[in-house]
mmCIF file with all atom_site columns, C-alpha atoms in Angstrom:
data_model
loop_
_atom_site.group_PDB
_atom_site.id
_atom_site.type_symbol
_atom_site.label_atom_id
_atom_site.label_alt_id
_atom_site.label_comp_id
_atom_site.label_asym_id
_atom_site.label_entity_id
_atom_site.label_seq_id
_atom_site.pdbx_PDB_ins_code
_atom_site.Cartn_x
_atom_site.Cartn_y
_atom_site.Cartn_z
_atom_site.occupancy
_atom_site.B_iso_or_equiv
_atom_site.pdbx_formal_charge
_atom_site.auth_seq_id
_atom_site.auth_comp_id
_atom_site.auth_asym_id
_atom_site.auth_atom_id
_atom_site.pdbx_PDB_model_num
ATOM 1   C CA . MET A 1 1   ? 115.641 159.552 145.416 1.00 43.00 ? 75  MET A CA 1
ATOM 2   C CA . GLN A 1 2   ? 117.602 157.212 143.243 1.00 44.00 ? 76  GLN A CA 1
ATOM 3   C CA . ILE A 1 3   ? 119.436 159.750 141.109 1.00 42.00 ? 77  ILE A CA 1
ATOM 4   C CA . SER A 1 4   ? 121.801 157.103 139.729 1.00 41.00 ? 78  SER A CA 1
ATOM 5   C CA . ILE A 1 5   ? 118.915 155.165 138.147 1.00 40.00 ? 79  ILE A CA 1
ATOM 6   C CA . VAL A 1 6   ? 117.524 158.290 136.525 1.00 43.00 ? 80  VAL A CA 1
ATOM 7   C CA . TYR A 1 7   ? 121.031 159.301 135.459 1.00 40.00 ? 81  TYR A CA 1
ATOM 8   C CA . SER A 1 8   ? 121.690 156.051 133.646 1.00 44.00 ? 82  SER A CA 1
ATOM 9   C CA . ARG A 1 9   ? 118.301 156.064 131.832 1.00 47.00 ? 83  ARG A CA 1
ATOM 10  C CA . CYS A 1 10  ? 118.134 159.730 130.911 1.00 47.00 ? 84  CYS A CA 1
ATOM 11  C CA . ARG A 1 11  ? 117.879 160.493 127.209 1.00 51.00 ? 85  ARG A CA 1
ATOM 12  C CA . CYS A 1 12  ? 115.574 163.500 127.377 1.00 49.00 ? 86  CYS A CA 1
ATOM 13  C CA . THR A 1 13  ? 115.566 167.198 128.223 1.00 47.00 ? 87  THR A CA 1
ATOM 14  C CA . ILE A 1 14  ? 116.973 166.613 131.682 1.00 47.00 ? 88  ILE A CA 1
ATOM 15  C CA . THR A 1 15  ? 120.627 166.176 130.852 1.00 49.00 ? 89  THR A CA 1
ATOM 16  C CA . ARG A 1 16  ? 123.163 164.134 132.753 1.00 46.00 ? 90  ARG A CA 1
ATOM 17  C CA . ILE A 1 17  ? 124.976 167.312 133.777 1.00 47.00 ? 91  ILE A CA 1
ATOM 18  C CA . HIS A 1 18  ? 121.802 168.636 135.369 1.00 54.00 ? 92  HIS A CA 1
ATOM 19  C CA . LEU A 1 19  ? 121.365 165.394 137.274 1.00 54.00 ? 93  LEU A CA 1
ATOM 20  C CA . LEU A 1 20  ? 124.775 165.760 138.839 1.00 50.00 ? 94  LEU A CA 1
ATOM 21  C CA . VAL A 1 21  ? 123.657 169.138 140.181 1.00 58.00 ? 95  VAL A CA 1
ATOM 22  C CA . TYR A 1 22  ? 120.313 167.668 141.287 1.00 56.00 ? 96  TYR A CA 1
ATOM 23  C CA . ALA A 1 23  ? 122.112 165.119 143.449 1.00 62.00 ? 97  ALA A CA 1
ATOM 24  C CA . ARG A 1 24  ? 122.886 167.998 145.831 1.00 71.00 ? 98  ARG A CA 1
ATOM 25  C CA . MET A 1 25  ? 119.244 169.086 146.027 1.00 74.00 ? 99  MET A CA 1
ATOM 26  C CA . SER A 1 26  ? 116.455 167.815 148.264 1.00 80.00 ? 100 SER A CA 1
ATOM 27  C CA . ASP A 1 27  ? 114.021 165.305 146.770 1.00 79.00 ? 101 ASP A CA 1
ATOM 28  C CA . ARG A 1 28  ? 111.328 167.977 146.631 1.00 84.00 ? 102 ARG A CA 1
ATOM 29  C CA . GLU A 1 29  ? 113.617 170.420 144.801 1.00 85.00 ? 103 GLU A CA 1
ATOM 30  C CA . VAL A 1 30  ? 114.516 167.734 142.253 1.00 80.00 ? 104 VAL A CA 1
ATOM 31  C CA . LEU A 1 31  ? 110.840 166.902 141.741 1.00 84.00 ? 105 LEU A CA 1
ATOM 32  C CA . GLU A 1 32  ? 110.021 170.580 141.236 1.00 88.00 ? 106 GLU A CA 1
ATOM 33  C CA . VAL A 1 33  ? 112.738 170.847 138.580 1.00 84.00 ? 107 VAL A CA 1
ATOM 34  C CA . ILE A 1 34  ? 111.446 167.714 136.860 1.00 84.00 ? 108 ILE A CA 1
ATOM 35  C CA . PHE A 1 35  ? 107.903 169.126 137.019 1.00 90.00 ? 109 PHE A CA 1
ATOM 36  C CA . ASN A 1 36  ? 109.103 172.308 135.329 1.00 89.00 ? 110 ASN A CA 1
ATOM 37  C CA . GLU A 1 37  ? 110.909 170.281 132.639 1.00 86.00 ? 111 GLU A CA 1
ATOM 38  C CA . LEU A 1 38  ? 107.707 168.347 131.927 1.00 89.00 ? 112 LEU A CA 1
ATOM 39  C CA . ASP A 1 39  ? 105.565 171.506 131.852 1.00 92.00 ? 113 ASP A CA 1
ATOM 40  C CA . ILE A 1 40  ? 105.956 172.369 128.153 1.00 93.00 ? 114 ILE A CA 1
ATOM 41  C CA . ASP A 1 41  ? 103.840 175.544 128.178 1.00 95.00 ? 115 ASP A CA 1
ATOM 42  C CA . ASP A 1 42  ? 105.085 176.794 131.585 1.00 94.00 ? 116 ASP A CA 1
ATOM 43  C CA . ASP A 1 43  ? 101.559 177.192 132.947 1.00 97.00 ? 117 ASP A CA 1
ATOM 44  C CA . LYS A 1 44  ? 102.451 175.395 136.218 1.00 96.00 ? 118 LYS A CA 1
ATOM 45  C CA . ILE A 1 45  ? 100.051 172.566 135.372 1.00 96.00 ? 119 ILE A CA 1
ATOM 46  C CA . LEU A 1 46  ? 100.960 169.214 133.848 1.00 94.00 ? 120 LEU A CA 1
ATOM 47  C CA . GLU A 1 47  ? 98.449  168.084 131.288 1.00 95.00 ? 121 GLU A CA 1
ATOM 48  C CA . PHE A 1 48  ? 98.108  164.639 129.728 1.00 94.00 ? 122 PHE A CA 1
ATOM 49  C CA . HIS A 1 49  ? 99.768  165.604 126.444 1.00 94.00 ? 123 HIS A CA 1
ATOM 50  C CA . GLU A 1 50  ? 102.769 167.145 128.247 1.00 93.00 ? 124 GLU A CA 1
ATOM 51  C CA . ILE A 1 51  ? 103.400 164.097 130.418 1.00 90.00 ? 125 ILE A CA 1
ATOM 52  C CA . LYS A 1 52  ? 102.980 161.773 127.450 1.00 90.00 ? 126 LYS A CA 1
ATOM 53  C CA . LYS A 1 53  ? 105.308 163.754 125.182 1.00 90.00 ? 127 LYS A CA 1
ATOM 54  C CA . ARG A 1 54  ? 108.068 164.311 127.710 1.00 86.00 ? 128 ARG A CA 1
ATOM 55  C CA . LEU A 1 55  ? 108.084 160.732 129.026 1.00 83.00 ? 129 LEU A CA 1
ATOM 56  C CA . ARG A 1 56  ? 108.055 159.332 125.501 1.00 85.00 ? 130 ARG A CA 1
ATOM 57  C CA . ASP A 1 57  ? 111.000 161.625 124.728 1.00 82.00 ? 131 ASP A CA 1
ATOM 58  C CA . CYS A 1 58  ? 112.748 159.944 127.670 1.00 76.00 ? 132 CYS A CA 1
ATOM 59  C CA . GLY A 1 59  ? 112.160 156.527 126.153 1.00 77.00 ? 133 GLY A CA 1
ATOM 60  C CA . PHE A 1 60  ? 109.171 155.413 128.219 1.00 80.00 ? 134 PHE A CA 1
ATOM 61  C CA . GLY A 1 61  ? 106.586 153.534 126.196 1.00 81.00 ? 135 GLY A CA 1
ATOM 62  C CA . PHE A 1 62  ? 103.528 153.668 128.417 1.00 84.00 ? 136 PHE A CA 1
ATOM 63  C CA . THR A 1 63  ? 100.033 153.294 126.984 1.00 88.00 ? 137 THR A CA 1
ATOM 64  C CA . ASP A 1 64  ? 97.563  156.166 127.119 1.00 90.00 ? 138 ASP A CA 1
ATOM 65  C CA . SER A 1 65  ? 95.768  154.313 129.927 1.00 88.00 ? 139 SER A CA 1
ATOM 66  C CA . GLU A 1 66  ? 98.987  154.124 131.915 1.00 84.00 ? 140 GLU A CA 1
ATOM 67  C CA . TYR A 1 67  ? 99.618  157.844 131.452 1.00 85.00 ? 141 TYR A CA 1
ATOM 68  C CA . ARG A 1 68  ? 96.038  158.529 132.605 1.00 87.00 ? 142 ARG A CA 1
ATOM 69  C CA . ALA A 1 69  ? 96.578  156.270 135.635 1.00 85.00 ? 143 ALA A CA 1
ATOM 70  C CA . MET A 1 70  ? 99.692  158.293 136.557 1.00 83.00 ? 144 MET A CA 1
ATOM 71  C CA . ILE A 1 71  ? 97.664  161.482 136.484 1.00 89.00 ? 145 ILE A CA 1
ATOM 72  C CA . ASP A 1 72  ? 94.757  159.907 138.366 1.00 88.00 ? 146 ASP A CA 1
ATOM 73  C CA . LEU A 1 73  ? 97.122  158.747 141.101 1.00 83.00 ? 147 LEU A CA 1
ATOM 74  C CA . GLY A 1 74  ? 97.879  162.330 142.082 1.00 88.00 ? 148 GLY A CA 1
ATOM 75  C CA . ASP A 1 75  ? 94.961  164.365 140.714 1.00 92.00 ? 149 ASP A CA 1
ATOM 76  C CA . LYS A 1 76  ? 93.313  165.435 143.978 1.00 92.00 ? 150 LYS A CA 1
ATOM 77  C CA . ASP A 1 77  ? 90.916  167.997 142.516 1.00 93.00 ? 151 ASP A CA 1
ATOM 78  C CA . GLY A 1 78  ? 89.772  165.851 139.589 1.00 93.00 ? 152 GLY A CA 1
ATOM 79  C CA . ASP A 1 79  ? 90.664  168.342 136.849 1.00 95.00 ? 153 ASP A CA 1
ATOM 80  C CA . GLY A 1 80  ? 92.679  165.790 134.872 1.00 93.00 ? 154 GLY A CA 1
ATOM 81  C CA . CYS A 1 81  ? 95.940  167.702 135.373 1.00 95.00 ? 155 CYS A CA 1
ATOM 82  C CA . LEU A 1 82  ? 98.681  167.845 137.979 1.00 96.00 ? 156 LEU A CA 1
ATOM 83  C CA . THR A 1 83  ? 99.899  170.815 139.981 1.00 96.00 ? 157 THR A CA 1
ATOM 84  C CA . VAL A 1 84  ? 103.413 170.747 141.402 1.00 95.00 ? 158 VAL A CA 1
ATOM 85  C CA . GLU A 1 85  ? 101.972 169.760 144.796 1.00 95.00 ? 159 GLU A CA 1
ATOM 86  C CA . GLU A 1 86  ? 100.055 166.853 143.271 1.00 95.00 ? 160 GLU A CA 1
ATOM 87  C CA . PHE A 1 87  ? 103.144 165.806 141.303 1.00 92.00 ? 161 PHE A CA 1
ATOM 88  C CA . VAL A 1 88  ? 105.358 165.782 144.410 1.00 91.00 ? 162 VAL A CA 1
ATOM 89  C CA . ASP A 1 89  ? 102.675 163.889 146.329 1.00 89.00 ? 163 ASP A CA 1
ATOM 90  C CA . ILE A 1 90  ? 102.687 161.118 143.705 1.00 85.00 ? 164 ILE A CA 1
ATOM 91  C CA . PHE A 1 91  ? 106.370 160.439 144.281 1.00 80.00 ? 165 PHE A CA 1
ATOM 92  C CA . GLN A 1 92  ? 106.002 160.552 148.047 1.00 81.00 ? 166 GLN A CA 1
ATOM 93  C CA . ARG A 1 93  ? 103.166 158.020 147.779 1.00 79.00 ? 167 ARG A CA 1
ATOM 94  C CA . ILE A 1 94  ? 105.164 155.834 145.402 1.00 76.00 ? 168 ILE A CA 1
ATOM 95  C CA . SER A 1 95  ? 108.038 155.858 147.883 1.00 77.00 ? 169 SER A CA 1
ATOM 96  C CA . SER A 1 96  ? 105.614 154.873 150.648 1.00 81.00 ? 170 SER A CA 1
ATOM 97  C CA . ILE A 1 97  ? 104.137 152.139 148.475 1.00 80.00 ? 171 ILE A CA 1
ATOM 98  C CA . ALA A 1 98  ? 107.596 150.725 147.760 1.00 80.00 ? 172 ALA A CA 1
ATOM 99  C CA . THR A 1 99  ? 108.314 150.556 151.494 1.00 86.00 ? 173 THR A CA 1
ATOM 100 C CA . LEU A 1 100 ? 104.922 148.979 152.207 1.00 86.00 ? 174 LEU A CA 1
ATOM 101 C CA . THR A 1 101 ? 105.411 146.440 149.419 1.00 88.00 ? 175 THR A CA 1
ATOM 102 C CA . LYS A 1 102 ? 108.682 145.382 150.991 1.00 90.00 ? 176 LYS A CA 1
ATOM 103 C CA . GLN A 1 103 ? 106.949 145.018 154.368 1.00 90.00 ? 177 GLN A CA 1
ATOM 104 C CA . PHE A 1 104 ? 104.063 143.052 152.880 1.00 91.00 ? 178 PHE A CA 1
ATOM 105 C CA . ASN A 1 105 ? 106.457 140.697 151.118 1.00 92.00 ? 179 ASN A CA 1
ATOM 106 C CA . GLU A 1 106 ? 108.284 140.128 154.394 1.00 94.00 ? 180 GLU A CA 1
ATOM 107 C CA . TYR A 1 107 ? 105.051 138.985 156.085 1.00 94.00 ? 181 TYR A CA 1
ATOM 108 C CA . ASP A 1 108 ? 103.800 136.987 153.087 1.00 95.00 ? 182 ASP A CA 1
ATOM 109 C CA . VAL A 1 109 ? 105.959 134.015 154.003 1.00 95.00 ? 183 VAL A CA 1
ATOM 110 C CA . ASP A 1 110 ? 104.532 131.550 151.451 1.00 96.00 ? 184 ASP A CA 1
ATOM 111 C CA . LYS A 1 111 ? 104.447 134.234 148.708 1.00 94.00 ? 185 LYS A CA 1
ATOM 112 C CA . ASN A 1 112 ? 100.820 133.566 147.755 1.00 94.00 ? 186 ASN A CA 1
ATOM 113 C CA . GLY A 1 113 ? 99.781  137.229 147.903 1.00 91.00 ? 187 GLY A CA 1
ATOM 114 C CA . PHE A 1 114 ? 98.128  137.052 151.326 1.00 93.00 ? 188 PHE A CA 1
ATOM 115 C CA . VAL A 1 115 ? 99.199  137.434 154.954 1.00 94.00 ? 189 VAL A CA 1
ATOM 116 C CA . THR A 1 116 ? 97.537  135.106 157.442 1.00 95.00 ? 190 THR A CA 1
ATOM 117 C CA . VAL A 1 117 ? 97.559  135.207 161.221 1.00 95.00 ? 191 VAL A CA 1
ATOM 118 C CA . ALA A 1 118 ? 100.052 132.311 161.185 1.00 95.00 ? 192 ALA A CA 1
ATOM 119 C CA . GLU A 1 119 ? 102.437 134.140 158.828 1.00 96.00 ? 193 GLU A CA 1
ATOM 120 C CA . PHE A 1 120 ? 102.164 137.356 160.786 1.00 92.00 ? 194 PHE A CA 1
ATOM 121 C CA . ARG A 1 121 ? 102.920 135.484 163.993 1.00 94.00 ? 195 ARG A CA 1
ATOM 122 C CA . GLU A 1 122 ? 105.831 133.584 162.424 1.00 94.00 ? 196 GLU A CA 1
ATOM 123 C CA . VAL A 1 123 ? 107.582 136.746 161.263 1.00 94.00 ? 197 VAL A CA 1
ATOM 124 C CA . ILE A 1 124 ? 107.094 138.603 164.531 1.00 92.00 ? 198 ILE A CA 1
ATOM 125 C CA . GLU A 1 125 ? 108.298 135.686 166.633 1.00 93.00 ? 199 GLU A CA 1
ATOM 126 C CA . ASN A 1 126 ? 111.200 134.629 164.398 1.00 93.00 ? 200 ASN A CA 1
ATOM 127 C CA . LYS A 1 127 ? 112.496 137.927 163.108 1.00 90.00 ? 201 LYS A CA 1
ATOM 128 C CA . TYR A 1 128 ? 111.662 140.212 166.004 1.00 87.00 ? 202 TYR A CA 1
ATOM 129 C CA . LYS A 1 129 ? 111.964 137.558 168.751 1.00 90.00 ? 203 LYS A CA 1
ATOM 130 C CA . ARG A 1 130 ? 108.717 138.668 170.381 1.00 90.00 ? 204 ARG A CA 1
ATOM 131 C CA . LYS A 1 131 ? 105.888 136.553 171.674 1.00 89.00 ? 205 LYS A CA 1
ATOM 132 C CA . VAL A 1 132 ? 102.506 137.665 170.404 1.00 89.00 ? 206 VAL A CA 1
ATOM 133 C CA . ASN A 1 133 ? 98.977  137.130 171.566 1.00 92.00 ? 207 ASN A CA 1
ATOM 134 C CA . ILE A 1 134 ? 97.196  135.167 168.827 1.00 92.00 ? 208 ILE A CA 1
ATOM 135 C CA . ASP A 1 135 ? 93.825  136.763 169.694 1.00 94.00 ? 209 ASP A CA 1
ATOM 136 C CA . LYS A 1 136 ? 95.290  140.234 169.237 1.00 92.00 ? 210 LYS A CA 1
ATOM 137 C CA . LEU A 1 137 ? 96.679  139.208 165.853 1.00 91.00 ? 211 LEU A CA 1
ATOM 138 C CA . LYS A 1 138 ? 93.298  137.812 164.815 1.00 93.00 ? 212 LYS A CA 1
ATOM 139 C CA . ARG A 1 139 ? 91.575  141.064 165.795 1.00 92.00 ? 213 ARG A CA 1
ATOM 140 C CA . LEU A 1 140 ? 94.189  143.056 163.879 1.00 89.00 ? 214 LEU A CA 1
ATOM 141 C CA . ILE A 1 141 ? 93.645  140.939 160.765 1.00 91.00 ? 215 ILE A CA 1
ATOM 142 C CA . GLU A 1 142 ? 89.845  141.233 161.148 1.00 91.00 ? 216 GLU A CA 1
ATOM 143 C CA . LYS A 1 143 ? 90.067  145.046 161.259 1.00 90.00 ? 217 LYS A CA 1
ATOM 144 C CA . LYS A 1 144 ? 92.046  145.212 158.014 1.00 89.00 ? 218 LYS A CA 1
ATOM 145 C CA . ASP A 1 145 ? 90.332  142.308 156.218 1.00 90.00 ? 219 ASP A CA 1
ATOM 146 C CA . ILE A 1 146 ? 87.953  144.018 153.774 1.00 89.00 ? 220 ILE A CA 1
ATOM 147 C CA . ASP A 1 147 ? 86.564  140.884 152.098 1.00 91.00 ? 221 ASP A CA 1
ATOM 148 C CA . GLY A 1 148 ? 86.259  138.760 155.253 1.00 92.00 ? 222 GLY A CA 1
ATOM 149 C CA . ASP A 1 149 ? 88.472  135.870 154.117 1.00 94.00 ? 223 ASP A CA 1
ATOM 150 C CA . ASN A 1 150 ? 90.549  135.941 157.341 1.00 93.00 ? 224 ASN A CA 1
ATOM 151 C CA . ARG A 1 151 ? 93.719  137.049 155.607 1.00 94.00 ? 225 ARG A CA 1
ATOM 152 C CA . ILE A 1 152 ? 95.157  140.315 154.317 1.00 92.00 ? 226 ILE A CA 1
ATOM 153 C CA . SER A 1 153 ? 95.687  140.774 150.584 1.00 91.00 ? 227 SER A CA 1
ATOM 154 C CA . TYR A 1 154 ? 98.242  143.181 149.202 1.00 89.00 ? 228 TYR A CA 1
ATOM 155 C CA . TYR A 1 155 ? 95.419  145.605 148.337 1.00 85.00 ? 229 TYR A CA 1
ATOM 156 C CA . GLU A 1 156 ? 93.986  145.407 151.861 1.00 87.00 ? 230 GLU A CA 1
ATOM 157 C CA . PHE A 1 157 ? 97.456  145.947 153.316 1.00 87.00 ? 231 PHE A CA 1
ATOM 158 C CA . LEU A 1 158 ? 98.027  149.065 151.199 1.00 82.00 ? 232 LEU A CA 1
ATOM 159 C CA . SER A 1 159 ? 94.513  150.378 151.887 1.00 80.00 ? 233 SER A CA 1
ATOM 160 C CA . ALA A 1 160 ? 95.017  150.017 155.612 1.00 80.00 ? 234 ALA A CA 1
ATOM 161 C CA . SER A 1 161 ? 98.457  151.607 155.520 1.00 76.00 ? 235 SER A CA 1
ATOM 162 C CA . LEU A 1 162 ? 98.069  154.613 153.225 1.00 62.00 ? 236 LEU A CA 1
#
């Protein structure tokens, strides 16, 4: 977790002193502490109004739709709230998405938002110095290509990887 980024932006209930202590904790422990800080009524459930209030107190200016999207990202049981497990899962998924985005961008050589067989081949052969079978690459692309346009979009890449 990037404690230094949080440290420099923090203007809310989680003080800078606390963050120095959190740097010695595991990511999960830090996320549990943050969850508890966000949970205004201490009922072990984060509701929309709690997330909105606490994040606004920290200087974030998200729209109501964006706050809802945050909840929806982790709300596995569909109750419109987040448990600590759902909250932790969001950050693990975001971390995975960041890694996958970096990978996608590496393969999207022409930066048009799609990975083609040619781009995939180019990266593997140039960066990894491996010869690849073009038919195998085509089959791989076909398996992941949801819309049938013979290339992988960012959405298709994430869908296939998560």
